[in-house]
Amino acid sequence: MAEINHFEYGWITPALSYALSVLGSALGLICAGRIRTAGSAGQRAWWGTLAAWAIGGTAIWTMHFMAMLGFAVEGTRIRYDVPITAASAMIAVIAVGIGLAIVGTGRFSAVRLLAGGLFTGAGVAAMHYTGMAAMRLNGRIDYDTTRVVLSVVIAVVAATVALWLAMTVRRGLAIVGSALLMGVAVNGMHFTGMSAMSVHPHSGQGEVVGAGVSTLLVPIILAVVFGVVGLVYALLAAPTAEDRAAAAYFDTLRGPEPAEASPPPDPVGLRARSTLGRPGTPFPSRRDNPPR
């Protein structure tokens, strides 16, 4: 069995992964809060998509990849299959999006929360092990069943708590505390799943095909930067519930719009018959209307 090192670069990679999970969780909670105050189905879908991208894409998947930067196996290089890696990211975003749709549509209830947490947690676990399946190394990968089950349970519990927080948390300090808690849960699930892994090296040194970490790091960092900037811009540009309430209050102060002044009554229709007052109208003569 090959020796595995989860912290090849020390505590820098787990610290960065935790920071990303907290940042994504905080942005996702703020976006999820806009779902409850949205005035239309289109707005709810928009904020749900942004929340799914923040939580699933940044807090979960990017955290997973950042933590994998510190993962090393003695005696072999590690490469990644790009299509499978991209599929794992989509699984995370879609799973969180469906979970938010389950709890965010209709009346919030315990049944909806449990169903959304179960589906989202299973999706997060699928994301993790799909990402692990994208690894290419010179060896055979095995997993301890007990720890795999434990990681799935942690994922389901963490997803349920995250969805409950997304539907209930409103205040700034509560969002920060919830994001810190979600970061612990997401990282705990990841490293529990990683501890279940063991590598048995092959006897021969075959070629390892795939993209290296450095190849994937630049596009992932750019995606994170542009994604976070876009989320922050969307949150700052959109009016909050307080903004809408203030606008409605000022509308009541202005009062109703004044109606256009109506012309004075013309009971016998003289105004309709008269053409003398219109600019450019020629003066009438008897030639125009000869007597009969």
PDB file of C-alpha atoms in Angstrom:
ATOM      1  CA  MET A   1       0.000   0.000   0.000  1.00  0.00           C
ATOM      2  CA  ALA A   2       1.388   3.390  -1.039  1.00  0.00           C
ATOM      3  CA  GLU A   3       1.801   6.186   1.478  1.00  0.00           C
ATOM      4  CA  ILE A   4      -0.741   8.981   1.083  1.00  0.00           C
ATOM      5  CA  ASN A   5      -0.131  12.587   2.105  1.00  0.00           C
ATOM      6  CA  HIS A   6      -3.212  14.833   2.329  1.00  0.00           C
ATOM      7  CA  PHE A   7      -1.230  17.956   3.303  1.00  0.00           C
ATOM      8  CA  GLU A   8       1.782  17.986   1.004  1.00  0.00           C
ATOM      9  CA  TYR A   9       2.068  21.798   1.194  1.00  0.00           C
ATOM     10  CA  GLY A  10       1.227  22.042   4.874  1.00  0.00           C
ATOM     11  CA  TRP A  11      -1.867  23.823   6.107  1.00  0.00           C
ATOM     12  CA  ILE A  12      -2.067  26.277   3.198  1.00  0.00           C
ATOM     13  CA  THR A  13      -4.345  24.076   1.081  1.00  0.00           C
ATOM     14  CA  PRO A  14      -6.853  23.189   3.834  1.00  0.00           C
ATOM     15  CA  ALA A  15      -6.891  26.842   4.931  1.00  0.00           C
ATOM     16  CA  LEU A  16      -7.654  27.991   1.385  1.00  0.00           C
ATOM     17  CA  SER A  17     -10.274  25.287   0.929  1.00  0.00           C
ATOM     18  CA  TYR A  18     -11.996  26.319   4.156  1.00  0.00           C
ATOM     19  CA  ALA A  19     -11.895  30.002   3.148  1.00  0.00           C
ATOM     20  CA  LEU A  20     -13.482  29.181  -0.229  1.00  0.00           C
ATOM     21  CA  SER A  21     -16.197  27.096   1.389  1.00  0.00           C
ATOM     22  CA  VAL A  22     -17.037  29.911   3.836  1.00  0.00           C
ATOM     23  CA  LEU A  23     -17.056  32.535   1.059  1.00  0.00           C
ATOM     24  CA  GLY A  24     -19.266  30.447  -1.204  1.00  0.00           C
ATOM     25  CA  SER A  25     -21.603  29.580   1.667  1.00  0.00           C
ATOM     26  CA  ALA A  26     -22.006  33.226   2.675  1.00  0.00           C
ATOM     27  CA  LEU A  27     -22.787  34.347  -0.886  1.00  0.00           C
ATOM     28  CA  GLY A  28     -25.125  31.406  -1.343  1.00  0.00           C
ATOM     29  CA  LEU A  29     -27.039  32.185   1.853  1.00  0.00           C
ATOM     30  CA  ILE A  30     -27.482  35.814   0.803  1.00  0.00           C
ATOM     31  CA  CYS A  31     -28.737  34.762  -2.642  1.00  0.00           C
ATOM     32  CA  ALA A  32     -31.058  32.188  -1.073  1.00  0.00           C
ATOM     33  CA  GLY A  33     -32.479  34.912   1.149  1.00  0.00           C
ATOM     34  CA  ARG A  34     -33.506  36.806  -2.003  1.00  0.00           C
ATOM     35  CA  ILE A  35     -35.554  33.779  -3.091  1.00  0.00           C
ATOM     36  CA  ARG A  36     -37.983  34.357  -0.214  1.00  0.00           C
ATOM     37  CA  THR A  37     -38.524  38.014  -1.122  1.00  0.00           C
ATOM     38  CA  ALA A  38     -38.654  37.580  -4.912  1.00  0.00           C
ATOM     39  CA  GLY A  39     -41.813  38.894  -6.506  1.00  0.00           C
ATOM     40  CA  SER A  40     -42.056  36.507  -9.459  1.00  0.00           C
ATOM     41  CA  ALA A  41     -41.152  32.970 -10.511  1.00  0.00           C
ATOM     42  CA  GLY A  42     -38.455  34.316 -12.827  1.00  0.00           C
ATOM     43  CA  GLN A  43     -36.761  36.187  -9.993  1.00  0.00           C
ATOM     44  CA  ARG A  44     -36.929  33.121  -7.748  1.00  0.00           C
ATOM     45  CA  ALA A  45     -35.321  31.015 -10.485  1.00  0.00           C
ATOM     46  CA  TRP A  46     -32.596  33.645 -10.980  1.00  0.00           C
ATOM     47  CA  TRP A  47     -31.664  33.843  -7.308  1.00  0.00           C
ATOM     48  CA  GLY A  48     -31.911  30.064  -6.951  1.00  0.00           C
ATOM     49  CA  THR A  49     -29.447  29.628  -9.814  1.00  0.00           C
ATOM     50  CA  LEU A  50     -27.001  32.086  -8.250  1.00  0.00           C
ATOM     51  CA  ALA A  51     -27.317  30.399  -4.848  1.00  0.00           C
ATOM     52  CA  ALA A  52     -26.703  26.972  -6.419  1.00  0.00           C
ATOM     53  CA  TRP A  53     -23.610  28.280  -8.200  1.00  0.00           C
ATOM     54  CA  ALA A  54     -22.280  29.899  -5.019  1.00  0.00           C
ATOM     55  CA  ILE A  55     -22.852  26.911  -2.741  1.00  0.00           C
ATOM     56  CA  GLY A  56     -22.411  24.042  -5.190  1.00  0.00           C
ATOM     57  CA  GLY A  57     -19.727  25.568  -7.386  1.00  0.00           C
ATOM     58  CA  THR A  58     -17.644  27.603  -4.923  1.00  0.00           C
ATOM     59  CA  ALA A  59     -18.355  26.307  -1.421  1.00  0.00           C
ATOM     60  CA  ILE A  60     -18.321  22.609  -2.360  1.00  0.00           C
ATOM     61  CA  TRP A  61     -16.634  21.822  -5.679  1.00  0.00           C
ATOM     62  CA  THR A  62     -13.903  24.508  -5.674  1.00  0.00           C
ATOM     63  CA  MET A  63     -13.173  23.686  -2.058  1.00  0.00           C
ATOM     64  CA  HIS A  64     -12.813  20.017  -3.080  1.00  0.00           C
ATOM     65  CA  PHE A  65     -10.336  20.816  -5.849  1.00  0.00           C
ATOM     66  CA  MET A  66      -8.339  23.233  -3.696  1.00  0.00           C
ATOM     67  CA  ALA A  67      -7.974  20.561  -1.019  1.00  0.00           C
ATOM     68  CA  MET A  68      -6.845  18.095  -3.695  1.00  0.00           C
ATOM     69  CA  LEU A  69      -3.870  20.340  -4.458  1.00  0.00           C
ATOM     70  CA  GLY A  70      -2.298  19.064  -1.257  1.00  0.00           C
ATOM     71  CA  PHE A  71      -3.044  15.404  -2.034  1.00  0.00           C
ATOM     72  CA  ALA A  72      -0.062  13.258  -3.039  1.00  0.00           C
ATOM     73  CA  VAL A  73       0.671   9.560  -3.354  1.00  0.00           C
ATOM     74  CA  GLU A  74       4.216   8.296  -2.913  1.00  0.00           C
ATOM     75  CA  GLY A  75       5.779   6.882  -6.058  1.00  0.00           C
ATOM     76  CA  THR A  76       3.285   8.125  -8.649  1.00  0.00           C
ATOM     77  CA  ARG A  77       2.133  11.269 -10.368  1.00  0.00           C
ATOM     78  CA  ILE A  78      -1.505  12.337 -10.214  1.00  0.00           C
ATOM     79  CA  ARG A  79      -3.412  13.512 -13.270  1.00  0.00           C
ATOM     80  CA  TYR A  80      -7.091  14.313 -13.818  1.00  0.00           C
ATOM     81  CA  ASP A  81      -9.564  13.423 -16.536  1.00  0.00           C
ATOM     82  CA  VAL A  82     -10.953  16.816 -17.607  1.00  0.00           C
ATOM     83  CA  PRO A  83     -14.479  15.750 -18.735  1.00  0.00           C
ATOM     84  CA  ILE A  84     -15.089  13.778 -15.537  1.00  0.00           C
ATOM     85  CA  THR A  85     -13.749  16.672 -13.453  1.00  0.00           C
ATOM     86  CA  ALA A  86     -16.126  19.076 -15.209  1.00  0.00           C
ATOM     87  CA  ALA A  87     -18.988  16.599 -14.696  1.00  0.00           C
ATOM     88  CA  SER A  88     -18.315  16.542 -10.953  1.00  0.00           C
ATOM     89  CA  ALA A  89     -18.679  20.345 -10.859  1.00  0.00           C
ATOM     90  CA  MET A  90     -22.000  20.185 -12.693  1.00  0.00           C
ATOM     91  CA  ILE A  91     -23.248  17.490 -10.303  1.00  0.00           C
ATOM     92  CA  ALA A  92     -22.571  19.751  -7.322  1.00  0.00           C
ATOM     93  CA  VAL A  93     -24.321  22.798  -8.824  1.00  0.00           C
ATOM     94  CA  ILE A  94     -27.348  20.829 -10.067  1.00  0.00           C
ATOM     95  CA  ALA A  95     -27.756  18.932  -6.776  1.00  0.00           C
ATOM     96  CA  VAL A  96     -27.779  22.136  -4.741  1.00  0.00           C
ATOM     97  CA  GLY A  97     -30.111  23.814  -7.240  1.00  0.00           C
ATOM     98  CA  ILE A  98     -32.652  20.990  -7.042  1.00  0.00           C
ATOM     99  CA  GLY A  99     -32.424  20.966  -3.252  1.00  0.00           C
ATOM    100  CA  LEU A 100     -33.140  24.706  -3.134  1.00  0.00           C
ATOM    101  CA  ALA A 101     -36.049  24.218  -5.539  1.00  0.00           C
ATOM    102  CA  ILE A 102     -37.523  21.520  -3.281  1.00  0.00           C
ATOM    103  CA  VAL A 103     -37.421  23.616  -0.110  1.00  0.00           C
ATOM    104  CA  GLY A 104     -37.961  27.005  -1.759  1.00  0.00           C
ATOM    105  CA  THR A 105     -41.174  26.277  -3.659  1.00  0.00           C
ATOM    106  CA  GLY A 106     -44.446  26.025  -1.820  1.00  0.00           C
ATOM    107  CA  ARG A 107     -44.774  26.101   1.911  1.00  0.00           C
ATOM    108  CA  PHE A 108     -41.592  25.400   3.854  1.00  0.00           C
ATOM    109  CA  SER A 109     -41.991  22.189   5.877  1.00  0.00           C
ATOM    110  CA  ALA A 110     -39.958  19.478   7.557  1.00  0.00           C
ATOM    111  CA  VAL A 111     -40.842  16.967   4.838  1.00  0.00           C
ATOM    112  CA  ARG A 112     -39.546  19.284   2.110  1.00  0.00           C
ATOM    113  CA  LEU A 113     -36.407  20.001   4.152  1.00  0.00           C
ATOM    114  CA  LEU A 114     -35.621  16.300   4.656  1.00  0.00           C
ATOM    115  CA  ALA A 115     -36.284  15.472   1.014  1.00  0.00           C
ATOM    116  CA  GLY A 116     -34.131  18.366  -0.191  1.00  0.00           C
ATOM    117  CA  GLY A 117     -31.348  17.525   2.268  1.00  0.00           C
ATOM    118  CA  LEU A 118     -31.332  13.852   1.268  1.00  0.00           C
ATOM    119  CA  PHE A 119     -31.185  14.659  -2.443  1.00  0.00           C
ATOM    120  CA  THR A 120     -28.582  17.404  -2.076  1.00  0.00           C
ATOM    121  CA  GLY A 121     -26.422  15.363   0.301  1.00  0.00           C
ATOM    122  CA  ALA A 122     -26.431  12.414  -2.076  1.00  0.00           C
ATOM    123  CA  GLY A 123     -25.503  14.787  -4.896  1.00  0.00           C
ATOM    124  CA  VAL A 124     -22.609  16.259  -2.902  1.00  0.00           C
ATOM    125  CA  ALA A 125     -21.305  12.768  -2.118  1.00  0.00           C
ATOM    126  CA  ALA A 126     -21.656  11.847  -5.801  1.00  0.00           C
ATOM    127  CA  MET A 127     -19.683  14.974  -6.699  1.00  0.00           C
ATOM    128  CA  HIS A 128     -16.873  13.996  -4.331  1.00  0.00           C
ATOM    129  CA  TYR A 129     -16.478  10.429  -5.534  1.00  0.00           C
ATOM    130  CA  THR A 130     -16.910  11.455  -9.179  1.00  0.00           C
ATOM    131  CA  GLY A 131     -14.055  13.891  -8.661  1.00  0.00           C
ATOM    132  CA  MET A 132     -12.004  11.096  -7.133  1.00  0.00           C
ATOM    133  CA  ALA A 133     -12.834   8.851 -10.093  1.00  0.00           C
ATOM    134  CA  ALA A 134     -11.300  11.526 -12.357  1.00  0.00           C
ATOM    135  CA  MET A 135      -7.870  10.901 -10.789  1.00  0.00           C
ATOM    136  CA  ARG A 136      -5.328   9.030 -12.867  1.00  0.00           C
ATOM    137  CA  LEU A 137      -2.352   7.483 -11.083  1.00  0.00           C
ATOM    138  CA  ASN A 138      -0.139   4.442 -11.269  1.00  0.00           C
ATOM    139  CA  GLY A 139      -2.064   2.273  -8.846  1.00  0.00           C
ATOM    140  CA  ARG A 140      -5.408   0.799  -7.799  1.00  0.00           C
ATOM    141  CA  ILE A 141      -7.711   2.878  -5.602  1.00  0.00           C
ATOM    142  CA  ASP A 142      -9.772   1.189  -2.891  1.00  0.00           C
ATOM    143  CA  TYR A 143     -12.186   2.633  -0.328  1.00  0.00           C
ATOM    144  CA  ASP A 144     -13.099   1.646   3.198  1.00  0.00           C
ATOM    145  CA  THR A 145     -16.874   1.052   3.175  1.00  0.00           C
ATOM    146  CA  THR A 146     -17.482   2.293   6.714  1.00  0.00           C
ATOM    147  CA  ARG A 147     -15.816   5.630   6.122  1.00  0.00           C
ATOM    148  CA  VAL A 148     -17.530   6.051   2.770  1.00  0.00           C
ATOM    149  CA  VAL A 149     -20.917   5.578   4.440  1.00  0.00           C
ATOM    150  CA  LEU A 150     -19.888   8.001   7.186  1.00  0.00           C
ATOM    151  CA  SER A 151     -18.924  10.621   4.588  1.00  0.00           C
ATOM    152  CA  VAL A 152     -22.306  10.239   2.860  1.00  0.00           C
ATOM    153  CA  VAL A 153     -24.103  10.657   6.192  1.00  0.00           C
ATOM    154  CA  ILE A 154     -22.086  13.797   6.908  1.00  0.00           C
ATOM    155  CA  ALA A 155     -22.947  15.116   3.430  1.00  0.00           C
ATOM    156  CA  VAL A 156     -26.685  14.539   3.955  1.00  0.00           C
ATOM    157  CA  VAL A 157     -26.678  16.139   7.422  1.00  0.00           C
ATOM    158  CA  ALA A 158     -24.589  19.086   6.211  1.00  0.00           C
ATOM    159  CA  ALA A 159     -26.850  19.592   3.180  1.00  0.00           C
ATOM    160  CA  THR A 160     -29.979  19.498   5.342  1.00  0.00           C
ATOM    161  CA  VAL A 161     -28.556  22.058   7.750  1.00  0.00           C
ATOM    162  CA  ALA A 162     -27.395  24.225   4.834  1.00  0.00           C
ATOM    163  CA  LEU A 163     -30.874  24.217   3.256  1.00  0.00           C
ATOM    164  CA  TRP A 164     -32.497  25.023   6.594  1.00  0.00           C
ATOM    165  CA  LEU A 165     -30.093  27.926   7.078  1.00  0.00           C
ATOM    166  CA  ALA A 166     -30.754  29.106   3.523  1.00  0.00           C
ATOM    167  CA  MET A 167     -34.475  29.308   4.228  1.00  0.00           C
ATOM    168  CA  THR A 168     -34.319  30.804   7.734  1.00  0.00           C
ATOM    169  CA  VAL A 169     -31.186  32.940   8.170  1.00  0.00           C
ATOM    170  CA  ARG A 170     -31.667  36.654   7.462  1.00  0.00           C
ATOM    171  CA  ARG A 171     -29.285  38.784   9.573  1.00  0.00           C
ATOM    172  CA  GLY A 172     -25.672  39.575   8.736  1.00  0.00           C
ATOM    173  CA  LEU A 173     -24.030  38.035  11.806  1.00  0.00           C
ATOM    174  CA  ALA A 174     -26.213  34.941  11.507  1.00  0.00           C
ATOM    175  CA  ILE A 175     -25.149  34.540   7.868  1.00  0.00           C
ATOM    176  CA  VAL A 176     -21.470  34.781   8.822  1.00  0.00           C
ATOM    177  CA  GLY A 177     -21.862  32.241  11.635  1.00  0.00           C
ATOM    178  CA  SER A 178     -23.831  29.901   9.385  1.00  0.00           C
ATOM    179  CA  ALA A 179     -21.193  30.167   6.651  1.00  0.00           C
ATOM    180  CA  LEU A 180     -18.446  29.282   9.147  1.00  0.00           C
ATOM    181  CA  LEU A 181     -20.455  26.254  10.270  1.00  0.00           C
ATOM    182  CA  MET A 182     -21.131  25.164   6.696  1.00  0.00           C
ATOM    183  CA  GLY A 183     -17.414  25.440   5.924  1.00  0.00           C
ATOM    184  CA  VAL A 184     -16.611  23.040   8.754  1.00  0.00           C
ATOM    185  CA  ALA A 185     -19.257  20.576   7.521  1.00  0.00           C
ATOM    186  CA  VAL A 186     -18.133  20.659   3.882  1.00  0.00           C
ATOM    187  CA  ASN A 187     -14.459  20.209   4.753  1.00  0.00           C
ATOM    188  CA  GLY A 188     -15.313  17.501   7.274  1.00  0.00           C
ATOM    189  CA  MET A 189     -17.186  15.546   4.598  1.00  0.00           C
ATOM    190  CA  HIS A 190     -14.305  15.935   2.130  1.00  0.00           C
ATOM    191  CA  PHE A 191     -11.518  14.773   4.442  1.00  0.00           C
ATOM    192  CA  THR A 192     -13.641  11.948   5.848  1.00  0.00           C
ATOM    193  CA  GLY A 193     -14.124  10.669   2.308  1.00  0.00           C
ATOM    194  CA  MET A 194     -10.429  11.111   1.556  1.00  0.00           C
ATOM    195  CA  SER A 195      -9.465   9.131   4.661  1.00  0.00           C
ATOM    196  CA  ALA A 196     -11.431   6.168   3.258  1.00  0.00           C
ATOM    197  CA  MET A 197      -9.092   5.975   0.276  1.00  0.00           C
ATOM    198  CA  SER A 198      -6.119   3.657  -0.115  1.00  0.00           C
ATOM    199  CA  VAL A 199      -3.784   3.197  -3.108  1.00  0.00           C
ATOM    200  CA  HIS A 200      -2.100  -0.046  -4.114  1.00  0.00           C
ATOM    201  CA  PRO A 201       0.676   0.771  -6.625  1.00  0.00           C
ATOM    202  CA  HIS A 202       1.107  -1.232  -9.812  1.00  0.00           C
ATOM    203  CA  SER A 203       4.265  -3.253 -10.216  1.00  0.00           C
ATOM    204  CA  GLY A 204       5.270  -1.480 -13.438  1.00  0.00           C
ATOM    205  CA  GLN A 205       5.675   2.264 -13.905  1.00  0.00           C
ATOM    206  CA  GLY A 206       3.131   2.984 -16.626  1.00  0.00           C
ATOM    207  CA  GLU A 207       2.432   6.356 -18.189  1.00  0.00           C
ATOM    208  CA  VAL A 208      -0.172   8.459 -16.364  1.00  0.00           C
ATOM    209  CA  VAL A 209      -2.365  10.310 -18.854  1.00  0.00           C
ATOM    210  CA  GLY A 210      -4.456  13.385 -18.005  1.00  0.00           C
ATOM    211  CA  ALA A 211      -4.267  17.043 -17.067  1.00  0.00           C
ATOM    212  CA  GLY A 212      -1.979  18.106 -14.265  1.00  0.00           C
ATOM    213  CA  VAL A 213      -3.047  20.227 -11.338  1.00  0.00           C
ATOM    214  CA  SER A 214      -1.189  23.254 -12.668  1.00  0.00           C
ATOM    215  CA  THR A 215      -3.074  22.960 -15.980  1.00  0.00           C
ATOM    216  CA  LEU A 216      -6.465  23.020 -14.265  1.00  0.00           C
ATOM    217  CA  LEU A 217      -5.556  25.540 -11.592  1.00  0.00           C
ATOM    218  CA  VAL A 218      -5.527  28.673 -13.780  1.00  0.00           C
ATOM    219  CA  PRO A 219      -8.982  28.206 -15.386  1.00  0.00           C
ATOM    220  CA  ILE A 220     -10.498  27.209 -12.048  1.00  0.00           C
ATOM    221  CA  ILE A 221      -9.068  30.295 -10.306  1.00  0.00           C
ATOM    222  CA  LEU A 222     -10.364  32.518 -13.121  1.00  0.00           C
ATOM    223  CA  ALA A 223     -13.795  30.880 -12.894  1.00  0.00           C
ATOM    224  CA  VAL A 224     -13.856  31.462  -9.139  1.00  0.00           C
ATOM    225  CA  VAL A 225     -12.774  35.100  -9.441  1.00  0.00           C
ATOM    226  CA  PHE A 226     -15.269  35.975 -12.164  1.00  0.00           C
ATOM    227  CA  GLY A 227     -17.992  33.954 -10.442  1.00  0.00           C
ATOM    228  CA  VAL A 228     -17.518  35.708  -7.094  1.00  0.00           C
ATOM    229  CA  VAL A 229     -17.319  39.137  -8.744  1.00  0.00           C
ATOM    230  CA  GLY A 230     -20.492  38.393 -10.698  1.00  0.00           C
ATOM    231  CA  LEU A 231     -22.327  37.238  -7.574  1.00  0.00           C
ATOM    232  CA  VAL A 232     -21.281  40.324  -5.620  1.00  0.00           C
ATOM    233  CA  TYR A 233     -22.327  42.591  -8.497  1.00  0.00           C
ATOM    234  CA  ALA A 234     -25.711  40.872  -8.789  1.00  0.00           C
ATOM    235  CA  LEU A 235     -26.295  41.279  -5.053  1.00  0.00           C
ATOM    236  CA  LEU A 236     -25.279  44.946  -5.043  1.00  0.00           C
ATOM    237  CA  ALA A 237     -27.268  45.835  -8.165  1.00  0.00           C
ATOM    238  CA  ALA A 238     -30.514  44.156  -7.143  1.00  0.00           C
ATOM    239  CA  PRO A 239     -32.871  46.123  -4.854  1.00  0.00           C
ATOM    240  CA  THR A 240     -33.363  44.664  -1.402  1.00  0.00           C
ATOM    241  CA  ALA A 241     -36.656  44.322   0.457  1.00  0.00           C
ATOM    242  CA  GLU A 242     -35.827  47.523   2.350  1.00  0.00           C
ATOM    243  CA  ASP A 243     -35.251  49.345  -0.950  1.00  0.00           C
ATOM    244  CA  ARG A 244     -38.618  48.241  -2.291  1.00  0.00           C
ATOM    245  CA  ALA A 245     -40.349  49.218   0.945  1.00  0.00           C
ATOM    246  CA  ALA A 246     -38.734  52.670   0.849  1.00  0.00           C
ATOM    247  CA  ALA A 247     -39.773  53.165  -2.785  1.00  0.00           C
ATOM    248  CA  ALA A 248     -43.351  52.211  -1.943  1.00  0.00           C
ATOM    249  CA  TYR A 249     -43.332  54.629   1.005  1.00  0.00           C
ATOM    250  CA  PHE A 250     -42.182  57.547  -1.163  1.00  0.00           C
ATOM    251  CA  ASP A 251     -44.816  56.670  -3.740  1.00  0.00           C
ATOM    252  CA  THR A 252     -47.480  57.071  -1.058  1.00  0.00           C
ATOM    253  CA  LEU A 253     -46.034  60.462  -0.080  1.00  0.00           C
ATOM    254  CA  ARG A 254     -46.253  61.758  -3.648  1.00  0.00           C
ATOM    255  CA  GLY A 255     -49.902  60.814  -3.880  1.00  0.00           C
ATOM    256  CA  PRO A 256     -51.784  59.902  -7.029  1.00  0.00           C
ATOM    257  CA  GLU A 257     -50.711  61.320 -10.367  1.00  0.00           C
ATOM    258  CA  PRO A 258     -52.758  64.423 -11.407  1.00  0.00           C
ATOM    259  CA  ALA A 259     -55.292  63.695 -14.099  1.00  0.00           C
ATOM    260  CA  GLU A 260     -55.103  65.565 -17.396  1.00  0.00           C
ATOM    261  CA  ALA A 261     -57.333  68.636 -17.570  1.00  0.00           C
ATOM    262  CA  SER A 262     -60.528  67.801 -19.457  1.00  0.00           C
ATOM    263  CA  PRO A 263     -61.972  70.342 -21.941  1.00  0.00           C
ATOM    264  CA  PRO A 264     -65.105  72.237 -20.946  1.00  0.00           C
ATOM    265  CA  PRO A 265     -68.424  70.660 -21.935  1.00  0.00           C
ATOM    266  CA  ASP A 266     -69.747  71.272 -25.434  1.00  0.00           C
ATOM    267  CA  PRO A 267     -73.396  70.177 -25.320  1.00  0.00           C
ATOM    268  CA  VAL A 268     -74.405  71.302 -28.828  1.00  0.00           C
ATOM    269  CA  GLY A 269     -71.246  70.235 -30.641  1.00  0.00           C
ATOM    270  CA  LEU A 270     -70.084  73.721 -31.684  1.00  0.00           C
ATOM    271  CA  ARG A 271     -66.447  72.853 -31.007  1.00  0.00           C
ATOM    272  CA  ALA A 272     -66.560  69.907 -33.365  1.00  0.00           C
ATOM    273  CA  ARG A 273     -68.165  71.994 -36.123  1.00  0.00           C
ATOM    274  CA  SER A 274     -65.952  75.033 -35.798  1.00  0.00           C
ATOM    275  CA  THR A 275     -62.795  75.174 -37.898  1.00  0.00           C
ATOM    276  CA  LEU A 276     -62.008  78.866 -37.526  1.00  0.00           C
ATOM    277  CA  GLY A 277     -59.770  78.349 -34.521  1.00  0.00           C
ATOM    278  CA  ARG A 278     -57.507  75.790 -36.163  1.00  0.00           C
ATOM    279  CA  PRO A 279     -54.192  77.065 -37.595  1.00  0.00           C
ATOM    280  CA  GLY A 280     -53.952  76.883 -41.385  1.00  0.00           C
ATOM    281  CA  THR A 281     -57.690  76.531 -41.958  1.00  0.00           C
ATOM    282  CA  PRO A 282     -58.920  78.748 -44.886  1.00  0.00           C
ATOM    283  CA  PHE A 283     -61.742  81.179 -44.274  1.00  0.00           C
ATOM    284  CA  PRO A 284     -65.011  79.618 -45.463  1.00  0.00           C
ATOM    285  CA  SER A 285     -66.843  81.125 -48.421  1.00  0.00           C
ATOM    286  CA  ARG A 286     -70.124  80.543 -50.190  1.00  0.00           C
ATOM    287  CA  ARG A 287     -68.296  79.063 -53.181  1.00  0.00           C
ATOM    288  CA  ASP A 288     -67.273  76.149 -51.034  1.00  0.00           C
ATOM    289  CA  ASN A 289     -70.900  75.465 -50.085  1.00  0.00           C
ATOM    290  CA  PRO A 290     -73.198  76.726 -52.898  1.00  0.00           C
ATOM    291  CA  PRO A 291     -76.824  77.092 -51.980  1.00  0.00           C
ATOM    292  CA  ARG A 292     -79.181  74.345 -53.104  1.00  0.00           C
TER     293      ARG A 292
END
